[in-house]
Short mmCIF file of C-alpha atoms in Angstrom, two decimals:
data_model
loop_
_atom_site.label_atom_id
_atom_site.label_comp_id
_atom_site.label_asym_id
_atom_site.label_seq_id
_atom_site.Cartn_x
_atom_site.Cartn_y
_atom_site.Cartn_z
CA GLU W 18 -0.04 0.05 0.04
CA ILE W 19 2.68 2.55 1.11
CA VAL W 20 5.02 1.34 -1.66
CA ASP W 21 2.26 1.83 -4.19
CA TRP W 22 1.41 5.34 -2.83
CA MET W 23 5.21 6.25 -3.15
CA THR W 24 5.28 4.84 -6.54
CA GLN W 25 2.30 6.89 -7.66
CA ILE W 26 3.97 10.24 -6.31
CA LEU W 27 7.34 9.46 -7.93
CA ILE W 28 5.57 8.86 -11.37
CA ASP W 29 3.78 12.19 -11.00
CA GLN W 30 7.06 14.00 -10.06
CA GLN W 31 8.91 12.73 -13.18
CA THR W 32 8.03 15.70 -15.49
CA ASP W 33 10.22 14.34 -18.32
CA LEU W 34 8.10 11.17 -18.70
CA PRO W 35 6.63 11.23 -22.24
CA LEU W 36 3.03 11.11 -21.15
CA HIS W 37 3.42 13.47 -18.16
CA GLY W 38 0.46 15.87 -18.07
CA LYS W 39 -1.53 13.80 -20.39
CA LYS W 40 -5.11 12.35 -19.90
CA VAL W 41 -5.33 8.90 -21.23
CA LEU W 42 -8.55 6.93 -21.41
CA VAL W 43 -8.43 3.25 -22.03
CA THR W 44 -11.44 0.88 -22.59
CA ALA W 45 -10.97 -3.03 -21.83
CA GLY W 46 -12.87 -6.15 -21.79
CA GLY W 47 -15.99 -7.48 -23.84
CA THR W 48 -19.29 -5.77 -23.58
CA ARG W 49 -22.35 -7.66 -22.76
CA GLU W 50 -25.73 -7.31 -24.38
CA MET W 51 -28.51 -8.94 -22.46
CA ILE W 52 -31.03 -11.24 -24.30
CA ASP W 53 -33.10 -11.58 -21.13
CA PRO W 54 -32.12 -11.45 -17.54
CA VAL W 55 -29.92 -14.67 -17.80
CA ARG W 56 -28.67 -14.86 -21.25
CA TYR W 57 -26.52 -12.56 -23.29
CA ILE W 58 -24.28 -11.97 -26.27
CA SER W 59 -20.69 -11.09 -25.75
CA ASN W 60 -17.24 -11.07 -27.48
CA ARG W 61 -14.12 -12.97 -26.44
CA SER W 62 -11.90 -10.67 -24.46
CA SER W 63 -9.83 -11.16 -21.33
CA GLY W 64 -9.26 -7.47 -20.89
CA LYS W 65 -5.53 -8.11 -20.64
CA MET W 66 -4.62 -5.90 -23.59
CA GLY W 67 -6.47 -2.92 -22.26
CA TYR W 68 -5.23 -3.53 -18.76
CA ALA W 69 -1.55 -3.76 -20.02
CA ILE W 70 -2.14 -0.33 -22.05
CA ALA W 71 -3.65 1.39 -18.89
CA THR W 72 -0.62 0.12 -16.66
CA ALA W 73 1.91 1.30 -19.48
CA ALA W 74 0.28 4.60 -19.93
CA ARG W 75 0.37 5.25 -16.11
CA GLU W 76 4.19 4.24 -16.01
CA LEU W 77 4.87 6.58 -18.73
CA GLY W 78 3.36 9.52 -16.65
CA ALA W 79 -0.29 9.89 -17.76
CA THR W 80 -3.35 10.42 -15.71
CA VAL W 81 -5.27 7.24 -16.67
CA THR W 82 -8.94 6.34 -16.61
CA LEU W 83 -9.75 2.75 -17.45
CA ILE W 84 -13.30 1.89 -18.39
CA SER W 85 -13.74 -1.95 -18.31
CA THR W 86 -16.27 -4.65 -18.17
CA PRO W 87 -16.05 -7.09 -15.28
CA THR W 88 -12.86 -9.16 -15.76
CA ALA W 89 -10.86 -11.55 -13.61
CA LEU W 90 -7.78 -9.09 -13.58
CA THR W 91 -6.23 -7.08 -10.85
CA ARG W 92 -6.94 -3.26 -11.31
CA PRO W 93 -3.90 -1.30 -12.25
CA SER W 94 -2.42 0.90 -9.54
CA GLY W 95 -2.78 4.58 -9.77
CA VAL W 96 -5.59 4.29 -12.40
CA LYS W 97 -9.17 5.47 -12.11
CA TYR W 98 -11.48 2.56 -12.89
CA ILE W 99 -15.06 2.69 -14.11
CA GLU W 100 -17.01 -0.42 -14.82
CA VAL W 101 -19.55 -0.89 -17.68
CA LEU W 102 -21.54 -3.83 -18.92
CA SER W 103 -23.19 -3.01 -22.32
CA ALA W 104 -21.93 -1.16 -25.42
CA GLU W 105 -24.45 1.61 -24.68
CA GLU W 106 -23.00 2.07 -21.04
CA LEU W 107 -19.49 2.14 -22.60
CA LEU W 108 -20.52 4.82 -25.09
CA THR W 109 -21.96 6.94 -22.37
CA GLN W 110 -18.92 6.85 -20.25
CA VAL W 111 -16.34 7.35 -23.13
CA THR W 112 -18.53 10.37 -24.53
CA ALA W 113 -18.60 11.87 -20.98
CA LYS W 114 -14.77 11.80 -20.73
CA PHE W 115 -13.85 12.38 -24.30
CA ALA W 116 -13.46 16.28 -24.33
CA ALA W 117 -11.07 16.14 -21.57
CA THR W 118 -8.95 13.31 -23.01
CA ASP W 119 -5.75 13.64 -24.87
CA LEU W 120 -5.18 9.92 -25.85
CA LEU W 121 -8.01 7.52 -26.34
CA VAL W 122 -7.22 3.83 -26.70
CA MET W 123 -10.22 1.65 -27.43
CA ALA W 124 -8.95 -1.83 -26.64
CA ALA W 125 -12.45 -2.98 -25.52
CA ALA W 126 -14.24 -5.60 -27.77
CA VAL W 127 -17.52 -3.74 -28.14
CA SER W 128 -20.50 -5.76 -29.25
CA ASP W 129 -21.63 -4.46 -32.73
CA TYR W 130 -24.90 -6.26 -32.44
CA ARG W 131 -27.43 -6.37 -29.63
CA PRO W 132 -30.91 -8.05 -29.40
CA VAL W 133 -33.65 -5.59 -30.80
CA GLN W 134 -35.42 -6.12 -27.55
CA ALA W 135 -34.08 -7.17 -24.23
CA VAL W 136 -36.76 -9.18 -22.60
CA ASP W 137 -37.58 -8.48 -18.91
CA GLN W 138 -38.30 -12.12 -17.92
CA LYS W 139 -36.28 -15.25 -18.64
CA ILE W 140 -37.48 -16.65 -22.02
CA LYS W 141 -39.20 -20.07 -21.48
CA LYS W 142 -39.29 -22.87 -23.92
CA GLN W 143 -42.65 -23.47 -25.37
CA PRO W 144 -43.83 -27.08 -25.88
CA GLY W 145 -42.61 -28.58 -29.16
CA GLN W 146 -40.21 -25.64 -29.66
CA THR W 147 -36.81 -26.58 -30.84
CA GLY W 148 -35.47 -23.27 -32.18
CA LEU W 149 -35.24 -19.63 -31.49
CA THR W 150 -34.78 -16.73 -33.69
CA LEU W 151 -32.93 -13.69 -32.23
CA GLU W 152 -33.21 -10.43 -34.08
CA LEU W 153 -30.18 -8.30 -33.68
CA THR W 154 -29.69 -4.57 -34.37
CA GLU W 155 -26.39 -2.57 -34.59
CA THR W 156 -25.16 -0.96 -31.41
CA SER W 157 -23.83 2.51 -31.79
CA ASP W 158 -20.48 2.86 -33.49
CA ILE W 159 -18.51 4.63 -30.72
CA LEU W 160 -15.48 5.44 -32.78
CA LYS W 161 -17.57 6.80 -35.60
CA LEU W 162 -19.50 8.96 -33.26
CA LEU W 163 -16.26 10.38 -31.59
CA ALA W 164 -14.60 11.07 -34.99
CA THR W 165 -17.22 13.92 -35.49
CA GLN W 166 -16.38 15.42 -31.98
CA LYS W 167 -12.63 15.12 -32.24
CA THR W 168 -10.62 18.22 -31.73
CA HIS W 169 -7.11 17.61 -30.24
CA GLN W 170 -7.57 13.98 -29.30
CA PHE W 171 -5.23 11.14 -30.57
CA VAL W 172 -7.51 8.16 -31.00
CA VAL W 173 -6.28 4.62 -31.19
CA GLY W 174 -8.62 1.76 -32.29
CA PHE W 175 -8.34 -2.07 -32.26
CA ALA W 176 -9.50 -4.64 -34.79
CA ALA W 177 -9.53 -8.31 -34.15
CA GLU W 178 -9.80 -10.23 -37.47
CA THR W 179 -9.68 -13.76 -38.74
CA GLN W 180 -9.14 -13.05 -42.34
CA HIS W 181 -8.15 -10.17 -44.73
CA LEU W 182 -6.50 -8.36 -41.97
CA LEU W 183 -4.69 -5.60 -43.56
CA ALA W 184 -7.84 -4.71 -45.97
CA ASN W 185 -10.27 -4.71 -43.11
CA ALA W 186 -7.93 -2.70 -40.99
CA GLU W 187 -7.20 -0.11 -43.70
CA LYS W 188 -10.87 0.48 -44.13
CA LYS W 189 -11.55 0.83 -40.38
CA LEU W 190 -8.60 3.23 -40.12
CA ALA W 191 -10.03 5.50 -42.80
CA GLU W 192 -13.81 5.16 -41.97
CA LYS W 193 -13.49 5.90 -38.33
CA LYS W 194 -10.88 8.59 -38.88
CA LEU W 195 -8.49 7.03 -36.39
CA ASP W 196 -4.94 8.29 -35.78
CA MET W 197 -3.87 4.62 -35.25
CA LEU W 198 -5.26 1.14 -35.48
CA VAL W 199 -3.89 -1.97 -33.79
CA ALA W 200 -4.90 -4.98 -35.75
CA ASN W 201 -4.50 -8.42 -34.76
CA ASP W 202 -5.27 -11.74 -36.49
CA VAL W 203 -6.82 -13.71 -33.87
CA SER W 204 -6.73 -16.98 -35.82
CA GLN W 205 -2.96 -17.19 -35.19
CA PRO W 206 -1.79 -19.04 -32.29
CA GLY W 207 -0.60 -16.81 -29.43
CA VAL W 208 -2.43 -13.93 -30.78
CA GLY W 209 -5.23 -11.89 -29.06
CA PHE W 210 -7.75 -13.03 -26.47
CA ASN W 211 -7.04 -14.93 -23.40
CA GLY W 212 -3.20 -15.40 -23.89
CA ASP W 213 -0.43 -13.30 -22.22
CA THR W 214 1.27 -12.69 -25.74
CA ASN W 215 0.12 -10.85 -28.94
CA GLN W 216 1.39 -9.80 -32.31
CA VAL W 217 -0.12 -6.74 -33.94
CA THR W 218 0.15 -4.69 -36.94
CA LEU W 219 0.15 -0.95 -36.34
CA LEU W 220 -1.53 1.20 -39.07
CA THR W 221 -1.36 4.96 -39.24
CA PRO W 222 -2.59 7.33 -42.02
CA ASN W 223 -0.34 7.84 -44.95
CA SER W 224 2.37 5.32 -43.77
CA THR W 225 3.25 1.73 -44.29
CA PRO W 226 1.79 -0.82 -41.65
CA VAL W 227 4.33 -2.17 -39.06
CA THR W 228 4.04 -5.62 -37.63
CA THR W 229 5.53 -6.43 -34.36
CA ASN W 230 7.02 -9.68 -33.28
CA LEU W 231 5.06 -12.09 -30.94
CA LEU W 232 5.50 -10.29 -27.62
CA SER W 233 4.14 -10.09 -24.12
CA LYS W 234 1.03 -7.82 -23.89
CA THR W 235 3.08 -5.55 -21.65
CA GLU W 236 5.64 -5.06 -24.47
CA ILE W 237 2.89 -4.64 -27.06
CA ALA W 238 1.23 -1.97 -24.82
CA HIS W 239 4.58 -0.01 -24.78
CA SER W 240 5.10 -0.41 -28.48
CA VAL W 241 1.55 0.98 -29.11
CA LEU W 242 2.08 3.83 -26.72
CA THR W 243 5.54 4.71 -28.07
CA ALA W 244 4.27 4.72 -31.64
CA ALA W 245 1.22 7.03 -30.62
CA ILE W 246 3.76 9.34 -28.77
CA ASN W 247 5.96 9.49 -31.91
CA ARG W 248 2.88 10.34 -33.99
CA GLY W 249 2.03 13.17 -31.80
CA ALA W 250 -0.04 11.86 -28.98
CA GLU R 17 0.97 -26.30 0.29
CA ILE R 18 1.97 -28.72 2.99
CA VAL R 19 -1.07 -27.50 5.24
CA ASP R 20 -3.26 -28.26 2.24
CA TRP R 21 -1.74 -31.73 1.72
CA MET R 22 -2.20 -32.58 5.47
CA THR R 23 -5.75 -31.26 5.32
CA GLN R 24 -6.56 -33.67 2.37
CA ILE R 25 -5.13 -36.65 4.10
CA LEU R 26 -6.97 -35.83 7.25
CA ILE R 27 -10.26 -35.50 5.41
CA ASP R 28 -9.84 -38.87 3.76
CA GLN R 29 -8.93 -40.41 7.18
CA GLN R 30 -12.29 -39.32 8.69
CA THR R 31 -14.29 -42.33 7.83
CA ASP R 32 -17.36 -40.85 9.79
CA LEU R 33 -17.79 -37.90 7.37
CA PRO R 34 -21.26 -38.01 5.79
CA LEU R 35 -19.81 -38.12 2.18
CA HIS R 36 -16.75 -40.44 2.87
CA GLY R 37 -16.24 -42.87 0.09
CA LYS R 38 -18.70 -40.99 -2.20
CA LYS R 39 -17.89 -39.79 -5.64
CA VAL R 40 -19.39 -36.23 -6.09
CA LEU R 41 -19.56 -34.60 -9.52
CA VAL R 42 -20.17 -30.79 -9.62
CA THR R 43 -20.66 -28.57 -12.68
CA ALA R 44 -20.11 -24.83 -12.53
CA GLY R 45 -19.99 -21.71 -14.45
CA GLY R 46 -21.94 -20.66 -17.67
CA THR R 47 -21.28 -22.30 -20.79
CA ARG R 48 -20.30 -20.46 -24.11
CA GLU R 49 -21.84 -21.03 -27.46
CA MET R 50 -19.67 -19.54 -30.25
CA ILE R 51 -21.50 -17.58 -33.10
CA ASP R 52 -18.22 -17.03 -34.80
CA PRO R 53 -14.46 -16.98 -33.58
CA VAL R 54 -15.29 -13.77 -31.67
CA ARG R 55 -18.79 -13.57 -30.68
CA TYR R 56 -20.72 -15.96 -28.28
CA ILE R 57 -23.89 -16.42 -26.36
CA SER R 58 -23.60 -17.24 -22.74
CA ASN R 59 -25.45 -17.18 -19.43
CA ARG R 60 -24.82 -15.06 -16.35
CA SER R 61 -22.94 -17.27 -13.87
CA SER R 62 -19.91 -16.38 -11.69
CA GLY R 63 -19.41 -20.01 -10.91
CA LYS R 64 -19.36 -19.26 -7.15
CA MET R 65 -22.33 -21.61 -6.27
CA GLY R 66 -20.90 -24.64 -7.87
CA TYR R 67 -17.32 -23.92 -6.51
CA ALA R 68 -18.99 -23.55 -3.03
CA ILE R 69 -20.64 -26.98 -3.47
CA ALA R 70 -17.57 -28.61 -4.71
CA THR R 71 -15.57 -27.18 -1.55
CA ALA R 72 -18.38 -28.30 0.86
CA ALA R 73 -18.55 -31.71 -0.64
CA ARG R 74 -14.80 -32.13 -0.26
CA GLU R 75 -15.02 -30.94 3.41
CA LEU R 76 -17.65 -33.53 3.89
CA GLY R 77 -15.43 -36.35 2.81
CA ALA R 78 -16.33 -37.03 -0.77
CA THR R 79 -13.95 -37.51 -3.79
CA VAL R 80 -14.90 -34.48 -5.91
CA THR R 81 -14.63 -33.70 -9.55
CA LEU R 82 -15.49 -30.05 -10.48
CA ILE R 83 -16.33 -29.48 -14.40
CA SER R 84 -16.30 -25.73 -14.92
CA THR R 85 -16.20 -23.17 -17.65
CA PRO R 86 -13.43 -20.55 -17.19
CA THR R 87 -14.12 -18.40 -14.14
CA ALA R 88 -12.27 -15.76 -11.95
CA LEU R 89 -12.35 -18.10 -9.02
CA THR R 90 -9.68 -20.06 -7.22
CA ARG R 91 -9.90 -23.80 -7.69
CA PRO R 92 -10.93 -25.50 -4.61
CA SER R 93 -8.26 -27.64 -2.83
CA GLY R 94 -8.20 -31.54 -3.16
CA VAL R 95 -10.77 -31.29 -6.05
CA LYS R 96 -10.18 -32.60 -9.56
CA TYR R 97 -10.79 -29.87 -11.97
CA ILE R 98 -11.91 -30.25 -15.70
CA GLU R 99 -12.50 -27.21 -17.88
CA VAL R 100 -15.07 -27.04 -20.69
CA LEU R 101 -16.54 -24.18 -22.87
CA SER R 102 -19.75 -25.24 -24.54
CA ALA R 103 -22.81 -27.27 -23.47
CA GLU R 104 -21.59 -30.06 -25.85
CA GLU R 105 -18.28 -30.32 -24.10
CA LEU R 106 -20.00 -30.30 -20.74
CA LEU R 107 -22.35 -33.14 -21.80
CA THR R 108 -19.30 -35.08 -22.96
CA GLN R 109 -17.53 -34.76 -19.67
CA VAL R 110 -20.56 -35.43 -17.41
CA THR R 111 -21.66 -38.52 -19.47
CA ALA R 112 -18.03 -39.92 -19.16
CA LYS R 113 -18.11 -39.52 -15.52
CA PHE R 114 -21.87 -40.23 -14.74
CA ALA R 115 -21.63 -44.12 -14.28
CA ALA R 116 -18.92 -43.89 -11.46
CA THR R 117 -20.72 -40.88 -9.81
CA ASP R 118 -22.87 -41.13 -6.62
CA LEU R 119 -23.94 -37.48 -6.42
CA LEU R 120 -24.21 -35.22 -9.27
CA VAL R 121 -24.84 -31.54 -8.70
CA MET R 122 -25.49 -29.59 -11.95
CA ALA R 123 -24.87 -26.02 -10.72
CA ALA R 124 -23.59 -24.82 -14.17
CA ALA R 125 -25.80 -22.52 -16.25
CA VAL R 126 -25.93 -24.52 -19.35
CA SER R 127 -26.85 -22.74 -22.52
CA ASP R 128 -30.09 -24.21 -23.79
CA TYR R 129 -29.78 -22.53 -27.26
CA ARG R 130 -26.63 -22.47 -29.56
CA PRO R 131 -26.40 -21.06 -32.99
CA VAL R 132 -27.60 -23.46 -35.65
CA GLN R 133 -24.21 -22.95 -37.32
CA ALA R 134 -21.07 -21.52 -35.74
CA VAL R 135 -19.07 -19.58 -38.38
CA ASP R 136 -15.44 -20.25 -39.08
CA GLN R 137 -14.79 -16.50 -39.79
CA LYS R 138 -15.65 -13.48 -37.97
CA ILE R 139 -19.08 -12.24 -39.46
CA LYS R 140 -18.44 -8.80 -41.16
CA LYS R 141 -21.11 -6.19 -41.72
CA GLN R 142 -22.41 -5.76 -45.24
CA PRO R 143 -22.80 -2.25 -46.62
CA GLY R 144 -26.18 -0.92 -45.54
CA GLN R 145 -26.82 -3.74 -43.19
CA THR R 146 -28.10 -2.72 -39.76
CA GLY R 147 -29.54 -5.86 -38.43
CA LEU R 148 -28.68 -9.57 -38.22
CA THR R 149 -30.88 -12.52 -37.64
CA LEU R 150 -29.40 -15.41 -35.53
CA GLU R 151 -30.90 -18.84 -35.87
CA LEU R 152 -30.65 -20.80 -32.66
CA THR R 153 -31.33 -24.38 -32.05
CA GLU R 154 -31.58 -26.32 -28.63
CA THR R 155 -28.52 -27.83 -27.08
CA SER R 156 -28.71 -31.32 -25.68
CA ASP R 157 -30.77 -31.49 -22.36
CA ILE R 158 -28.03 -33.04 -20.14
CA LEU R 159 -30.34 -33.75 -17.22
CA LYS R 160 -32.93 -35.30 -19.50
CA LEU R 161 -30.29 -37.63 -21.21
CA LEU R 162 -28.91 -38.65 -17.85
CA ALA R 163 -32.31 -39.41 -16.35
CA THR R 164 -32.42 -42.43 -18.87
CA GLN R 165 -29.00 -43.64 -17.70
CA LYS R 166 -29.64 -43.26 -13.97
CA THR R 167 -29.01 -46.33 -11.54
CA HIS R 168 -27.80 -45.44 -8.18
CA GLN R 169 -26.90 -41.76 -8.71
CA PHE R 170 -28.48 -39.00 -6.73
CA VAL R 171 -29.07 -35.99 -9.23
CA VAL R 172 -29.36 -32.48 -8.13
CA GLY R 173 -30.43 -29.77 -10.57
CA PHE R 174 -30.63 -26.02 -10.39
CA ALA R 175 -33.05 -23.58 -11.79
CA ALA R 176 -32.66 -19.80 -12.17
CA GLU R 177 -36.03 -18.24 -12.59
CA THR R 178 -37.41 -14.62 -12.80
CA GLN R 179 -41.15 -15.49 -12.32
CA HIS R 180 -43.53 -18.47 -11.55
CA LEU R 181 -40.48 -19.91 -9.45
CA LEU R 182 -42.36 -22.88 -7.91
CA ALA R 183 -44.48 -23.86 -10.96
CA ASN R 184 -41.52 -23.74 -13.21
CA ALA R 185 -39.28 -25.65 -10.64
CA GLU R 186 -41.98 -28.46 -10.00
CA LYS R 187 -42.14 -28.95 -13.74
CA LYS R 188 -38.41 -29.37 -14.09
CA LEU R 189 -38.03 -31.55 -11.14
CA ALA R 190 -40.69 -34.07 -12.55
CA GLU R 191 -39.63 -33.81 -16.34
CA LYS R 192 -36.00 -34.45 -15.64
CA LYS R 193 -36.60 -37.14 -12.94
CA LEU R 194 -34.40 -35.31 -10.55
CA ASP R 195 -33.83 -36.15 -6.89
CA MET R 196 -33.62 -32.63 -5.86
CA LEU R 197 -34.06 -29.27 -7.49
CA VAL R 198 -32.44 -26.03 -6.23
CA ALA R 199 -34.48 -23.11 -7.43
CA ASN R 200 -33.75 -19.46 -7.12
CA ASP R 201 -35.58 -16.35 -8.10
CA VAL R 202 -32.74 -14.39 -9.64
CA SER R 203 -34.93 -11.12 -9.89
CA GLN R 204 -34.63 -10.81 -6.12
CA PRO R 205 -31.74 -8.70 -4.66
CA GLY R 206 -28.84 -10.77 -3.22
CA VAL R 207 -30.11 -13.90 -5.02
CA GLY R 208 -28.07 -15.79 -7.56
CA PHE R 209 -25.34 -14.75 -10.09
CA ASN R 210 -22.36 -12.63 -9.11
CA GLY R 211 -23.09 -11.99 -5.40
CA ASP R 212 -21.65 -13.95 -2.38
CA THR R 213 -25.12 -14.55 -0.94
CA ASN R 214 -28.10 -16.67 -2.28
CA GLN R 215 -31.64 -17.73 -1.08
CA VAL R 216 -33.06 -21.06 -2.56
CA THR R 217 -35.93 -23.23 -2.57
CA LEU R 218 -35.22 -26.99 -2.26
CA LEU R 219 -37.69 -29.31 -4.01
CA THR R 220 -37.68 -32.97 -3.76
CA PRO R 221 -40.34 -35.47 -5.15
CA ASN R 222 -43.48 -35.91 -2.92
CA SER R 223 -42.59 -33.41 -0.29
CA THR R 224 -43.23 -29.73 0.56
CA PRO R 225 -40.64 -27.25 -0.89
CA VAL R 226 -38.40 -25.68 1.62
CA THR R 227 -37.00 -22.11 1.34
CA THR R 228 -33.80 -21.08 2.87
CA ASN R 229 -33.11 -17.73 4.50
CA LEU R 230 -30.62 -15.43 2.58
CA LEU R 231 -27.30 -17.01 3.25
CA SER R 232 -23.70 -17.02 2.12
CA LYS R 233 -23.19 -19.41 -0.87
CA THR R 234 -21.05 -21.53 1.41
CA GLU R 235 -24.01 -21.98 3.86
CA ILE R 236 -26.42 -22.73 0.93
CA ALA R 237 -23.79 -25.30 -0.36
CA HIS R 238 -23.91 -27.04 3.02
CA SER R 239 -27.74 -26.93 3.17
CA VAL R 240 -28.04 -28.42 -0.34
CA LEU R 241 -25.58 -31.32 0.61
CA THR R 242 -27.15 -31.97 3.94
CA ALA R 243 -30.63 -32.14 2.43
CA ALA R 244 -29.24 -34.44 -0.28
CA ILE R 245 -27.55 -36.71 2.30
CA ASN R 246 -30.94 -36.76 4.23
CA ARG R 247 -32.58 -37.95 1.24
CA GLY R 248 -30.25 -40.76 0.68
CA ALA R 249 -27.34 -39.36 -1.39
#
């Protein structure tokens, strides 16, 4: 406790740290969209990549807010923590903080579809019923909405793909007016999701994509932040 | 480590413990049904109730196997642990162990619907597409399948309901030929899911249902096992 408190003071005193005086907002985890009070749709995400980025940003001197869905992870020291469940709750929190943010890193796996109607009561099987049709509708595209409100913020998005990684990533970078996109091919072993390692391709406007080696998520977090700082974050 | 090892030996030496010599199989957590490599459907379940039952059964002298989906919980000491993801994987594991089981406690929240077809690649939005229809089909009803294979086993099921608790529970008890059903009304505060407390109604064939007070999940676990032992488990 005391060691942690000392560490936080020491970080804030190091005015030469690259993110000193910067406000960094990080999202992590996978959002949940309720079908009924018991069932939900979600996305695979351990939250590890977002937590690693929040930790690294704090170590680099930033004031950090982490908006996360519930995870099994230990909350990073010296970081403000806000818990959310659905894509809509995440949108509300990110929007509220965006104006005062210098660097936004959207590492959360946000559901892009939710049930058209969340039912108040647990759906019961009817006699003879063997199937169920679930009508889904798009959730709000948080990055697209923020693009229109962007002033000085440096915005980093994430993309988990299983095929056509570069083409899908280039499209997302442009459409959502991102300053950087971190793309990973989650069909590769050791990449993305629950593991402690990751390999990513960093895309920035008007430059050649750079692919990292397979590294620890801590190392990836530092690579992403260093690249963002070098691009003006 | 040594304390734990001593504890396990001491438990096995206490031949007067009520579950001494019994094989107990417990399932815990919420199963996941993949929609594509990234998205899935699941059920709210922290796994706490199942873990509490596995721990209590071990303390009462049983040889315990815990089949669980990934959770944030610490694995109980002296208990064999098997990890599963989907309802189908859970069925395979439970079926393989059932013949050699004396007491089965199905505390897992098993998905009763899964996508008709799990897609190999991440589903991408098409231009202009704002909705998605998901066709779901029933998963295997594990308890119903086991009912036909039952010989000496005492089988305990769980039911999480939001309305008509008793009516739904009575129906499930009879249809699945259970020896006991633990029903909880998850719409009540402090009941079910992520909390550390629970309040349940125990139903057994041909007797009046008994509702517990709001208790810790450890206390509920002991109440359930004691009731099962009293009914011949």
